[in-house]
CSV table of C-alpha atoms in Angstrom, one decimal:
chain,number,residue,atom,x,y,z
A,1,UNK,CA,93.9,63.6,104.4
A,2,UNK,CA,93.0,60.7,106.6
A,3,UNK,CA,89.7,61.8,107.8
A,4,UNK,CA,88.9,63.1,104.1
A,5,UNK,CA,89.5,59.4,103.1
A,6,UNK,CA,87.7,58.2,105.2
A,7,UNK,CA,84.5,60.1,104.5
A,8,UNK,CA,84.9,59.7,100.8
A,9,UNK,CA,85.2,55.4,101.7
A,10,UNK,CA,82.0,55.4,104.0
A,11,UNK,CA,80.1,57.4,101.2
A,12,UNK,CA,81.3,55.9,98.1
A,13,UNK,CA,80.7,52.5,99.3
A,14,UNK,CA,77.0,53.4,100.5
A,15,UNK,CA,76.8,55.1,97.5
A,16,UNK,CA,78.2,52.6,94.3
A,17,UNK,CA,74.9,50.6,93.5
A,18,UNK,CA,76.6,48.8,91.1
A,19,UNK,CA,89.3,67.9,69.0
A,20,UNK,CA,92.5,67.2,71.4
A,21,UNK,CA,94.0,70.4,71.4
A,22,UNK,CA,98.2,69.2,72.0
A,23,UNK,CA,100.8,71.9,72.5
A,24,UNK,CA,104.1,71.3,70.3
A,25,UNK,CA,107.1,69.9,72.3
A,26,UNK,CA,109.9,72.2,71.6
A,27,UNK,CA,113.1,73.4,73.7
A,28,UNK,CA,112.5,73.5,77.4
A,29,UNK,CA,114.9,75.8,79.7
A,30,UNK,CA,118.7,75.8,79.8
A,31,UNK,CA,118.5,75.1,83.8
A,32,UNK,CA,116.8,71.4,82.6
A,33,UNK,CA,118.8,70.9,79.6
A,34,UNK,CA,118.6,71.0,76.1
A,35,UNK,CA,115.3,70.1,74.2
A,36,UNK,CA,117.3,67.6,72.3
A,37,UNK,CA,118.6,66.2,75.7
A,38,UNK,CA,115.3,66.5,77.5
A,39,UNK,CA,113.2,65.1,74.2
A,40,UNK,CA,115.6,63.3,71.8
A,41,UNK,CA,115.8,59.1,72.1
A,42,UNK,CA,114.7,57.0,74.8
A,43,UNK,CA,111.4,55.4,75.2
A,44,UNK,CA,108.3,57.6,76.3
A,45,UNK,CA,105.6,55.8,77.9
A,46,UNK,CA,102.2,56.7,80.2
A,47,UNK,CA,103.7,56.3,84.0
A,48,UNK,CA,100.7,58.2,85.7
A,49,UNK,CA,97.2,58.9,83.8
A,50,UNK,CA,93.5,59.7,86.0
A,51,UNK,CA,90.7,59.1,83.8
A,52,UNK,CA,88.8,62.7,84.1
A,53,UNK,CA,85.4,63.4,84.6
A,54,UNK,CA,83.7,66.9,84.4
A,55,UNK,CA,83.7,69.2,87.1
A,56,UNK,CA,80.5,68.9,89.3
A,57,UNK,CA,79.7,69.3,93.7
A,58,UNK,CA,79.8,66.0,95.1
A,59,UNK,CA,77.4,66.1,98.4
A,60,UNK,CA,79.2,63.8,100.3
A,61,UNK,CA,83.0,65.2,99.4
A,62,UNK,CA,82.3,69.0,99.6
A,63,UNK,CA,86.3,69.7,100.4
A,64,UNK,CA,87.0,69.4,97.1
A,65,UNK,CA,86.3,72.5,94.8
A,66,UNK,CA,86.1,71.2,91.3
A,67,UNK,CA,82.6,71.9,91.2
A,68,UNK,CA,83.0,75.9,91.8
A,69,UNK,CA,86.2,76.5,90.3
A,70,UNK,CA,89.4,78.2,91.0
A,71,UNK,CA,90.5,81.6,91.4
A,72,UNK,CA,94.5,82.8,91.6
A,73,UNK,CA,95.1,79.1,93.6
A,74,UNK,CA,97.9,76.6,92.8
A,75,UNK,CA,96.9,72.7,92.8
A,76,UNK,CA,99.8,70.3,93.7
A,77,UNK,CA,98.6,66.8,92.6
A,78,UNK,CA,100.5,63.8,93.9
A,79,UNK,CA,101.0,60.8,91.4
A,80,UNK,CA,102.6,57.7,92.1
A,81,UNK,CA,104.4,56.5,89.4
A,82,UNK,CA,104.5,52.8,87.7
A,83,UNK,CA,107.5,53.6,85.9
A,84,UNK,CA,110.7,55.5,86.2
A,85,UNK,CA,112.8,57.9,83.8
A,86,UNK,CA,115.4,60.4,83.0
A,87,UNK,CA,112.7,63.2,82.0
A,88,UNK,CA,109.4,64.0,81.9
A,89,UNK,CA,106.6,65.5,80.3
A,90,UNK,CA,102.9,66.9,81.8
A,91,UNK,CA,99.4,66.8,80.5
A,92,UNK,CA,97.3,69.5,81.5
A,93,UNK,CA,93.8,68.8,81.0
A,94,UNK,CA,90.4,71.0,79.8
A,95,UNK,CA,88.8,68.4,78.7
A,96,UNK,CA,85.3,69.1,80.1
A,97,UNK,CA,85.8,72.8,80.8
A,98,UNK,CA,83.7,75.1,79.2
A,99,UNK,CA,85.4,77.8,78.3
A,100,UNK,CA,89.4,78.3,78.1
A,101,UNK,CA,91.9,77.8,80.7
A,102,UNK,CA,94.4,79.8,81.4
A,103,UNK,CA,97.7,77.9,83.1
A,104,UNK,CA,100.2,81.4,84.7
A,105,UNK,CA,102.8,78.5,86.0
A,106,UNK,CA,102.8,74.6,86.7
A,107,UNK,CA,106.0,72.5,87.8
A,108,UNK,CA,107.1,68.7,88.4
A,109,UNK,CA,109.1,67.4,91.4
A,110,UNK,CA,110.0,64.3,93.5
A,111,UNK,CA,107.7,64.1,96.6
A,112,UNK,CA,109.2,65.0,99.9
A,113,UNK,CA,106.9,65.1,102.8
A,114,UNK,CA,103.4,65.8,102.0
A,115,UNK,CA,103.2,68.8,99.8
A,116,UNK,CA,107.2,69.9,100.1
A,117,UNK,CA,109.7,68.6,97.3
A,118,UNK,CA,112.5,67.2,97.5
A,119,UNK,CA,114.8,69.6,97.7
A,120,UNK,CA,116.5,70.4,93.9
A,121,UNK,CA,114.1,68.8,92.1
A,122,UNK,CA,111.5,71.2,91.1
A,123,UNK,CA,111.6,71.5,87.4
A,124,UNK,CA,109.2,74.2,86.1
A,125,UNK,CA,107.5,73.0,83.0
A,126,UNK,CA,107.1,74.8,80.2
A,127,UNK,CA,105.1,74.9,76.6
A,128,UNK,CA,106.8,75.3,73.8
A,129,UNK,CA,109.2,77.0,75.5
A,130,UNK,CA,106.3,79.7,77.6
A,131,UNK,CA,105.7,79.2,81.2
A,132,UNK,CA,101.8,79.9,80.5
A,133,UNK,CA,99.9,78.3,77.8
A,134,UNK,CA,96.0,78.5,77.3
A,135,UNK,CA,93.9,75.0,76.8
A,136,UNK,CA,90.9,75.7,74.6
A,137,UNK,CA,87.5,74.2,76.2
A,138,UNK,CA,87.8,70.7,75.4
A,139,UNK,CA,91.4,70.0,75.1
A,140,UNK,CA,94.5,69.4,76.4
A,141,UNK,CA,98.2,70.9,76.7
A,142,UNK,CA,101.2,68.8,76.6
A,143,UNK,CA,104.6,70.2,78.5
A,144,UNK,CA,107.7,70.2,76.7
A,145,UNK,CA,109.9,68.1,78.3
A,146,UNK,CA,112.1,68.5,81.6
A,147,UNK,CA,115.2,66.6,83.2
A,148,UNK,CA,114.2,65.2,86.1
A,149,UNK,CA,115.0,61.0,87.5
A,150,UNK,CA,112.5,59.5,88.3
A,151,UNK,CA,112.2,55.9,89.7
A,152,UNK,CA,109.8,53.5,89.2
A,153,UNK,CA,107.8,53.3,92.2
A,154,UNK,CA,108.2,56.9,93.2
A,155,UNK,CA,106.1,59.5,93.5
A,156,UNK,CA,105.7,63.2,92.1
A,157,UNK,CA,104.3,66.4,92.5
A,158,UNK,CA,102.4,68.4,89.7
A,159,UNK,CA,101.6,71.9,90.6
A,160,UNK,CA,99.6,74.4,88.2
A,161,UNK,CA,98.5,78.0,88.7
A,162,UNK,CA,95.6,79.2,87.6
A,163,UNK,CA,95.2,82.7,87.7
A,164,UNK,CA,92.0,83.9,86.6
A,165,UNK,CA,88.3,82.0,87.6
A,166,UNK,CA,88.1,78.6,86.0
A,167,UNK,CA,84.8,77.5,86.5
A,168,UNK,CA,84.3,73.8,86.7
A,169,UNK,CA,87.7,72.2,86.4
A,170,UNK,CA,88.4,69.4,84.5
A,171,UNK,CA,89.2,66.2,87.8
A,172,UNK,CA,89.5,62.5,89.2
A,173,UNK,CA,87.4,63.3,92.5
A,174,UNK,CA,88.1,59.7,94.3
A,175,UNK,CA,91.5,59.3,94.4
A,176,UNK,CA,93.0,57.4,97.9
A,177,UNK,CA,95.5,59.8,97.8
A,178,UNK,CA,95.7,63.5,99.7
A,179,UNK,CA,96.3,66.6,97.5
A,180,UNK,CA,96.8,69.9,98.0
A,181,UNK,CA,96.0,73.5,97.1
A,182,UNK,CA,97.4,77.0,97.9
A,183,UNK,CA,96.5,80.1,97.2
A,184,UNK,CA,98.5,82.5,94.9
A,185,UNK,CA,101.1,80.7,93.0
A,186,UNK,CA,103.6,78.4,94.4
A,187,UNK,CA,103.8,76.1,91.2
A,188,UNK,CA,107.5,76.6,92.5
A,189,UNK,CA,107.9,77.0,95.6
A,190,UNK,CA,110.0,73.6,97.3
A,191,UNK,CA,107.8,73.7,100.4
A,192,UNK,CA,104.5,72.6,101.2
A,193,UNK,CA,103.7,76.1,102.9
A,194,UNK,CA,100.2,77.3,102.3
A,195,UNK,CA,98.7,74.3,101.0
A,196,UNK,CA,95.8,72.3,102.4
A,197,UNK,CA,94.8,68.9,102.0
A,198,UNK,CA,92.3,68.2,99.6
A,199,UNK,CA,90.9,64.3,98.2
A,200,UNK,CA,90.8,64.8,93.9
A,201,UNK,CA,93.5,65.4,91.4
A,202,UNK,CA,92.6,68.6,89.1
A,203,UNK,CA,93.7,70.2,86.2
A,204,UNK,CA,96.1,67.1,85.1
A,205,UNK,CA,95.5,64.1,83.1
A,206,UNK,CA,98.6,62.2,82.3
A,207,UNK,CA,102.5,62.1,83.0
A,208,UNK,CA,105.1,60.2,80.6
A,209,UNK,CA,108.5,59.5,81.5
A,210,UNK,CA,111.3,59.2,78.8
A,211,UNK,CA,112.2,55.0,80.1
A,212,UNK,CA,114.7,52.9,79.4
A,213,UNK,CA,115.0,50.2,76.5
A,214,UNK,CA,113.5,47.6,79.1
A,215,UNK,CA,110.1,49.4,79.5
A,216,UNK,CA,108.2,48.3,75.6
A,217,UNK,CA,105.2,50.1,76.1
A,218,UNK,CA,102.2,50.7,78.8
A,219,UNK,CA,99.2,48.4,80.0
A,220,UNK,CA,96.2,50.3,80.7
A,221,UNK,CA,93.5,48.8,83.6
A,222,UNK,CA,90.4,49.9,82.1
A,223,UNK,CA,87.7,49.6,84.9
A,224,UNK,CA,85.3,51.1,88.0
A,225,UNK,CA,85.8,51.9,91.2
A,226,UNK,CA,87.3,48.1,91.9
A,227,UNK,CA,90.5,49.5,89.9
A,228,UNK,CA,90.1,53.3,90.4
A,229,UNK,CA,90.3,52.7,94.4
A,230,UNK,CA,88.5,50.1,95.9
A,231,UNK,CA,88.5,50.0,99.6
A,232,UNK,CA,92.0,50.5,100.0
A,233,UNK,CA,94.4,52.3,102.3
A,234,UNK,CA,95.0,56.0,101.6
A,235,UNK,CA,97.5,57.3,100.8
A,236,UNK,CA,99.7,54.0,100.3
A,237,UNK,CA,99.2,52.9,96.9
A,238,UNK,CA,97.5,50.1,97.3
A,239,UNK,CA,95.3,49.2,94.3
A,240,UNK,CA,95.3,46.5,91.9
A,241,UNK,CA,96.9,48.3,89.6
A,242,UNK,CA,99.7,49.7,91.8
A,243,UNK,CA,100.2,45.9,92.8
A,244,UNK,CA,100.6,45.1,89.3
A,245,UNK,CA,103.3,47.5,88.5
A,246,UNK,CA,105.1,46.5,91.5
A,247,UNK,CA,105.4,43.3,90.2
A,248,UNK,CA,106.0,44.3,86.7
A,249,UNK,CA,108.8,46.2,88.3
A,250,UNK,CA,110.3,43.3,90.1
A,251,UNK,CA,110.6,41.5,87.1
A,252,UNK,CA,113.6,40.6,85.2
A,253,UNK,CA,113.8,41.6,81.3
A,254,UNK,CA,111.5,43.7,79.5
A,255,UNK,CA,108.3,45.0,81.0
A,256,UNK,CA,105.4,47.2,80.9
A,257,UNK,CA,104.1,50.7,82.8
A,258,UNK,CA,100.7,50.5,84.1
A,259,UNK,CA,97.8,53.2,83.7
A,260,UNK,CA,94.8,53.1,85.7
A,261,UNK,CA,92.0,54.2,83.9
A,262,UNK,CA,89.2,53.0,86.4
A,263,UNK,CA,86.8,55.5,87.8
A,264,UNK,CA,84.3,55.1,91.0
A,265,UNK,CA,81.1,54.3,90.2
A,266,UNK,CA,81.3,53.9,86.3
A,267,UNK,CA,79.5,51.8,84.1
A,268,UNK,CA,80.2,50.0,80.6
A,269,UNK,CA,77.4,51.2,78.8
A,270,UNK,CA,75.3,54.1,79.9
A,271,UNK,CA,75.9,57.2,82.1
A,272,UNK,CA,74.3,57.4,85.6
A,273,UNK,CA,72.1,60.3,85.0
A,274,UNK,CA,72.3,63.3,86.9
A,275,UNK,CA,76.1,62.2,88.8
A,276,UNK,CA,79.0,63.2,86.6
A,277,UNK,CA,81.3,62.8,88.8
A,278,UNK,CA,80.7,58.9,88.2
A,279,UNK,CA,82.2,59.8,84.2
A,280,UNK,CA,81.3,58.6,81.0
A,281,UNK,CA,80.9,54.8,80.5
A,282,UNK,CA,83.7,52.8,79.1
A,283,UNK,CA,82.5,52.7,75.8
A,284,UNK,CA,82.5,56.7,75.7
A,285,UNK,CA,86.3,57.0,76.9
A,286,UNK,CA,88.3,54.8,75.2
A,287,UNK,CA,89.8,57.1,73.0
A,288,UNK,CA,90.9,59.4,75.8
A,289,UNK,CA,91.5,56.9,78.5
A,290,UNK,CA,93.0,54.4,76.9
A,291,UNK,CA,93.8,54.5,72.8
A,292,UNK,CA,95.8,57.8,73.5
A,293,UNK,CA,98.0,56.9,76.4
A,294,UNK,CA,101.4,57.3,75.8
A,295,UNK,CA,102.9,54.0,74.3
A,296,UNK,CA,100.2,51.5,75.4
A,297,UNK,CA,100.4,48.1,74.0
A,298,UNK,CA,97.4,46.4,75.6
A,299,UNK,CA,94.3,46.9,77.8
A,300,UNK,CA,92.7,44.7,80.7
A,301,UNK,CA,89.3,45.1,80.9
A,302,UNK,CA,87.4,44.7,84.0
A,303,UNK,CA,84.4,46.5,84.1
A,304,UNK,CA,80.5,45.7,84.2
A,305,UNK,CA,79.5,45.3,87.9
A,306,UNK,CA,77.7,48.5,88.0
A,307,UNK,CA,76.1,47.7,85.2
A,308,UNK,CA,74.9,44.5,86.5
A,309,UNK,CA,74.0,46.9,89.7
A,310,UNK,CA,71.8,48.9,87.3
A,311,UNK,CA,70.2,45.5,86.2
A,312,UNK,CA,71.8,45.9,82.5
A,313,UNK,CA,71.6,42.1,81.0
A,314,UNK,CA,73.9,39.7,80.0
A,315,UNK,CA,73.3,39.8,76.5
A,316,UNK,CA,73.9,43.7,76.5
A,317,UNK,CA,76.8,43.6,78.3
A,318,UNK,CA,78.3,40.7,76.1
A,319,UNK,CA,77.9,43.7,73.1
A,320,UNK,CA,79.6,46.1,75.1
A,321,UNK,CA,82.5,43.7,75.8
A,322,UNK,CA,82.5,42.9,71.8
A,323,UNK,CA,82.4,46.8,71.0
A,324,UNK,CA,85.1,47.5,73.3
A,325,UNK,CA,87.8,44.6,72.0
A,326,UNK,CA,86.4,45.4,68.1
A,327,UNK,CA,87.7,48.4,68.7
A,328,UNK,CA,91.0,48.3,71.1
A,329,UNK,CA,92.2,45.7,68.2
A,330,UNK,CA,91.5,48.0,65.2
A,331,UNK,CA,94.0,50.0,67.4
A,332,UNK,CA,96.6,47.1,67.1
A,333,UNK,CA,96.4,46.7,70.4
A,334,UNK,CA,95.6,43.6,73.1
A,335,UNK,CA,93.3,43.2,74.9
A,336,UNK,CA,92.7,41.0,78.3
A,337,UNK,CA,89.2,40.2,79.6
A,338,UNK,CA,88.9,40.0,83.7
A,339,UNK,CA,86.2,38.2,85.1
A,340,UNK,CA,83.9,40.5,87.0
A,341,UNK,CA,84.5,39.7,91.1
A,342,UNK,CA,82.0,38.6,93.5
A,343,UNK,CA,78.8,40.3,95.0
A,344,UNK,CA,77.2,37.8,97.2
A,345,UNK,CA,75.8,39.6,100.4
A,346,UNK,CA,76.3,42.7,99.3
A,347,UNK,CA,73.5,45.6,98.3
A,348,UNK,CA,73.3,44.7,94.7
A,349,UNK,CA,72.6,41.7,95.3
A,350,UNK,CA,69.5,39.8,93.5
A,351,UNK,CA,69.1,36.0,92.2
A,352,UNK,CA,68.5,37.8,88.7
A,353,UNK,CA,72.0,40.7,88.7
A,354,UNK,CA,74.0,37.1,89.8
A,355,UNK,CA,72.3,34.8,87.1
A,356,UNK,CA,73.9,37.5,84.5
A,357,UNK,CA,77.1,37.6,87.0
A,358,UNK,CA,77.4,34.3,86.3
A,359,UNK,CA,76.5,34.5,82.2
A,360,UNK,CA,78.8,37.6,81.6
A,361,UNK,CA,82.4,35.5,83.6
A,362,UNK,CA,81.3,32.0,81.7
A,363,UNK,CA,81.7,34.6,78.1
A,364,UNK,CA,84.1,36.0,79.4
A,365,UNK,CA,86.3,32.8,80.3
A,366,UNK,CA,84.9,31.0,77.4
A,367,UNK,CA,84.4,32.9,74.4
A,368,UNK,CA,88.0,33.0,72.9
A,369,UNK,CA,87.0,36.7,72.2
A,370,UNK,CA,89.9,38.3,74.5
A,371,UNK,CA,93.5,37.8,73.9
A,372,UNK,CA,93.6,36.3,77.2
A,373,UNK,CA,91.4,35.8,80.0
A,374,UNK,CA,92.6,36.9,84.2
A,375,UNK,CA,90.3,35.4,86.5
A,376,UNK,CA,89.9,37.7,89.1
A,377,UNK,CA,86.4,36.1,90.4
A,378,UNK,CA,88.2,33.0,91.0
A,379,UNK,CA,91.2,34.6,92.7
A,380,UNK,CA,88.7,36.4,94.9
A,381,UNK,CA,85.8,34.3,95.7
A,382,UNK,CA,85.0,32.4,98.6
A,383,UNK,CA,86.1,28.4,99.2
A,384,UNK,CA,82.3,26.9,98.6
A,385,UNK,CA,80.6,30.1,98.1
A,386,UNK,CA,82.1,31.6,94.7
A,387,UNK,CA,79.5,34.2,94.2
A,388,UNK,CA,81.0,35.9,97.4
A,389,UNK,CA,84.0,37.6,98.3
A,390,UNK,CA,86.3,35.4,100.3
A,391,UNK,CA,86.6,37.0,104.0
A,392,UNK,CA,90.2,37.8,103.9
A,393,UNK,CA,89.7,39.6,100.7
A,394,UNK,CA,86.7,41.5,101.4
A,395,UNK,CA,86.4,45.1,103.1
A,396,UNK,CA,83.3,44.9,104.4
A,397,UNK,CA,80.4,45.7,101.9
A,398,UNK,CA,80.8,42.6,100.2
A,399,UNK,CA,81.3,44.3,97.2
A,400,UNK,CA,84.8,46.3,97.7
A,401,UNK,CA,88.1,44.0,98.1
A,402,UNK,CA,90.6,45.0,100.3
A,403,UNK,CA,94.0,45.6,100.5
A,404,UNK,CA,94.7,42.3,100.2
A,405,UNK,CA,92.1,41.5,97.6
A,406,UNK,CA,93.7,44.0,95.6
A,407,UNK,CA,97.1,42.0,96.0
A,408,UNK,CA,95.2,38.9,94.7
A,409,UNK,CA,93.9,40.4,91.9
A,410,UNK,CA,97.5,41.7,90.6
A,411,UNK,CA,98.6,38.3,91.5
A,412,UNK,CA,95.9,36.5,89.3
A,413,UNK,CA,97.3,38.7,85.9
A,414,UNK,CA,99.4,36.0,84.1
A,415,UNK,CA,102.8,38.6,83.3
A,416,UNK,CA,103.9,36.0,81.2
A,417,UNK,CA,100.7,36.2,78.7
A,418,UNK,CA,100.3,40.4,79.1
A,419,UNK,CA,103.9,40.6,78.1
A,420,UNK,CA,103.5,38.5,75.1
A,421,UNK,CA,104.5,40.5,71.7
């Protein structure tokens, strides 16, 4: 897992230049309760949601196998979760597939060691009330849902079976995080026999947890490769978003789950050609990515320095922004704008892409367009040189925070302001 990280850091780095088909939620299995139990009251909320991106071989990250398929091979995806809960429920995903996907078995559990459970807490998950269910090219499969306590914090596995060819699956191919795969199914199995490490969720797209009272609704961190992972640590849950629900967590009264929608590489406005594994642009996702998580309440937006990589201008960009909070408040929704961090010294770097650096933060600080304004280029930037990443916060490329970066980032949201109703 380590050395997989490692590759996918080095490359990524070198390589960033800048209907819904829903299955009804009916009774799950005596051994998990009633569907009543397991479904009736609480407060269901997004805990865990990868943005998705189609299916496609990634030169540099050739160990994972989105891009050819799977035959008669369990995946076991590990989330870590922003909020806890007395049950759960699973999203499968087929969103870019191409033709039907079959599901033979899939299951939730607490994360032991690596790819083992912890022991009594696989739940197998079924749809509406079947252990199998197909997902029609295009669309999605919700599990009914399953007993299981979860705490905020924690982290779970997701195991599904496919047993026939899939083709391209449906992933998040940059993801920090070591998952696995097996052969056959073990969608139940409590150990982490016969699976392999491998560096991309597949085949799942969201996990909701029935919360208490306390939790009002979920935050989603729309953004790039600066929210999606960064530079940081695998395997330890350290991105800005990860920060944030930590101190969401730690604070007293009501509060919020946090969804990272960011994905590696992607832009606001247009595509990169030829690379789908970078995903649609921001403006092309919102309905999936953000408008249709589970109980979400408001958005922070932080996305554009590929764009500006790409040598997109301010005045395009500014449109974008509009487009995007014209349209996450037709939702009834709130939107946050975050300034877009520093790039000085890195390989986007040109007097032009940091004259609309600086044009696109002063909107975005001074418009009055957002519902409130998180200044992460502040937070982040270097004492006398605040078009560059101060050197405690930066991981190297000049581009990338750190750890630590990361921390600042989450420390710059104002909890006070996202938390306003």
């Amino acid at each position: 897992m380590t050395q997989s990280s490692s590759r996918f850091g080095a490359a990524l780095l070198a390589a960033l230049a800048v209907a819904t088909t829903v299955v009804a939620v009916r009774a799950a299995p005596s051994i998990v309760g009633t569907g009543a139990a397991a479904g009736g009251g609480g407060n269901w909320v997004a805990s865990w949601a990868p943005s998705p991106v189609a299916g496609s071989e990634i030169p540099w990250m050739p160990d994972c196998p989105a891009g050819k398929g799977l035959t008669n091979q369990t995946v076991r995806n590990v989330a870590f979760m922003s909020a806890g809960g007395s049950a759960v429920r699973v999203r499968v995903t087929n969103t870019f597939g191409a033709t039907a996907l079959r599901v033979g078995r899939a299951s939730v559990a607490v994360q032991g060691a690596d790819a083992a459970a912890v022991p009594g807490t696989v739940r197998e998950l079924t749809f509406g009330g079947k252990s199998s269910v197909t997902v029609a090219a295009g669309g999605r499969a919700l599990s009914d849902p399953v007993h299981l306590s979860v705490a905020a914090l924690s982290t779970l596995l997701v195991s599904v079976h496919v047993p026939e060819a899939t083709g391209p699956v449906t992933n998040h191919p940059f993801t920090a995080q070591g998952n696995f795969l097996a052969a056959g199914d073990r969608a139940l199995s409590p150990t982490g026999e016969g699976y392999s490490s491998i560096p991309c969720w597949m085949l799942v797209d969201g996990i909701d947890v029935r919360a208490s009272a306390r939790v009002t609704g979920t935050v989603v961190a729309l953004g790039d490769s600066i929210t999606d992972t960064s530079a940081t640590s695998g395997n330890a849950n350290k991105r800005y978003p990860d920060d944030l629900a930590r101190r969401l967590n730690a604070r007293r009264g009501p509060t919020l789950s946090v969804v990272n929608a960011g994905l590696g590489g992607n832009r606001l406005l247009a595509p990169r050609e030829g690379e789908p594994y970078w995903g649609v642009p921001a403006l092309a996702r919102l309905e999936r990515d953000v408008f249709a998580q589970t109980g979400v309440k408001s958005v922070i937006l932080f996305e554009g320095v590929n764009d500006i990589g790409y040598s997109a201008g301010a005045d395009e960009m500014i449109a974008g922004y509009q487009q995007v909070i014209a349209q996450t408040k037709a939702q009834g929704l709130r939107i946050y704008g975050a300034t877009i961090t520093p790039f000085g010294g890195s390989f986007i770097e040109t007097p032009e892409r940091l004259a609309t650096w600086r044009a696109v933060n002063e909107w975005i600080r001074t418009s009055g367009e957002f519902d409130g304004v998180f200044d992460f280029a502040k937070a982040l930037g270097a004492p006398g040189n605040p078009e560059a990443l101060a050197p405690e916060y930066d991981s190297g490329d000049h581009l990338h925070p750190n750890d630590a970066g990361c921390q600042a980032m989450a420390d710059a949201v104002n909890l006070d302001a996202l938390l306003r109703r």
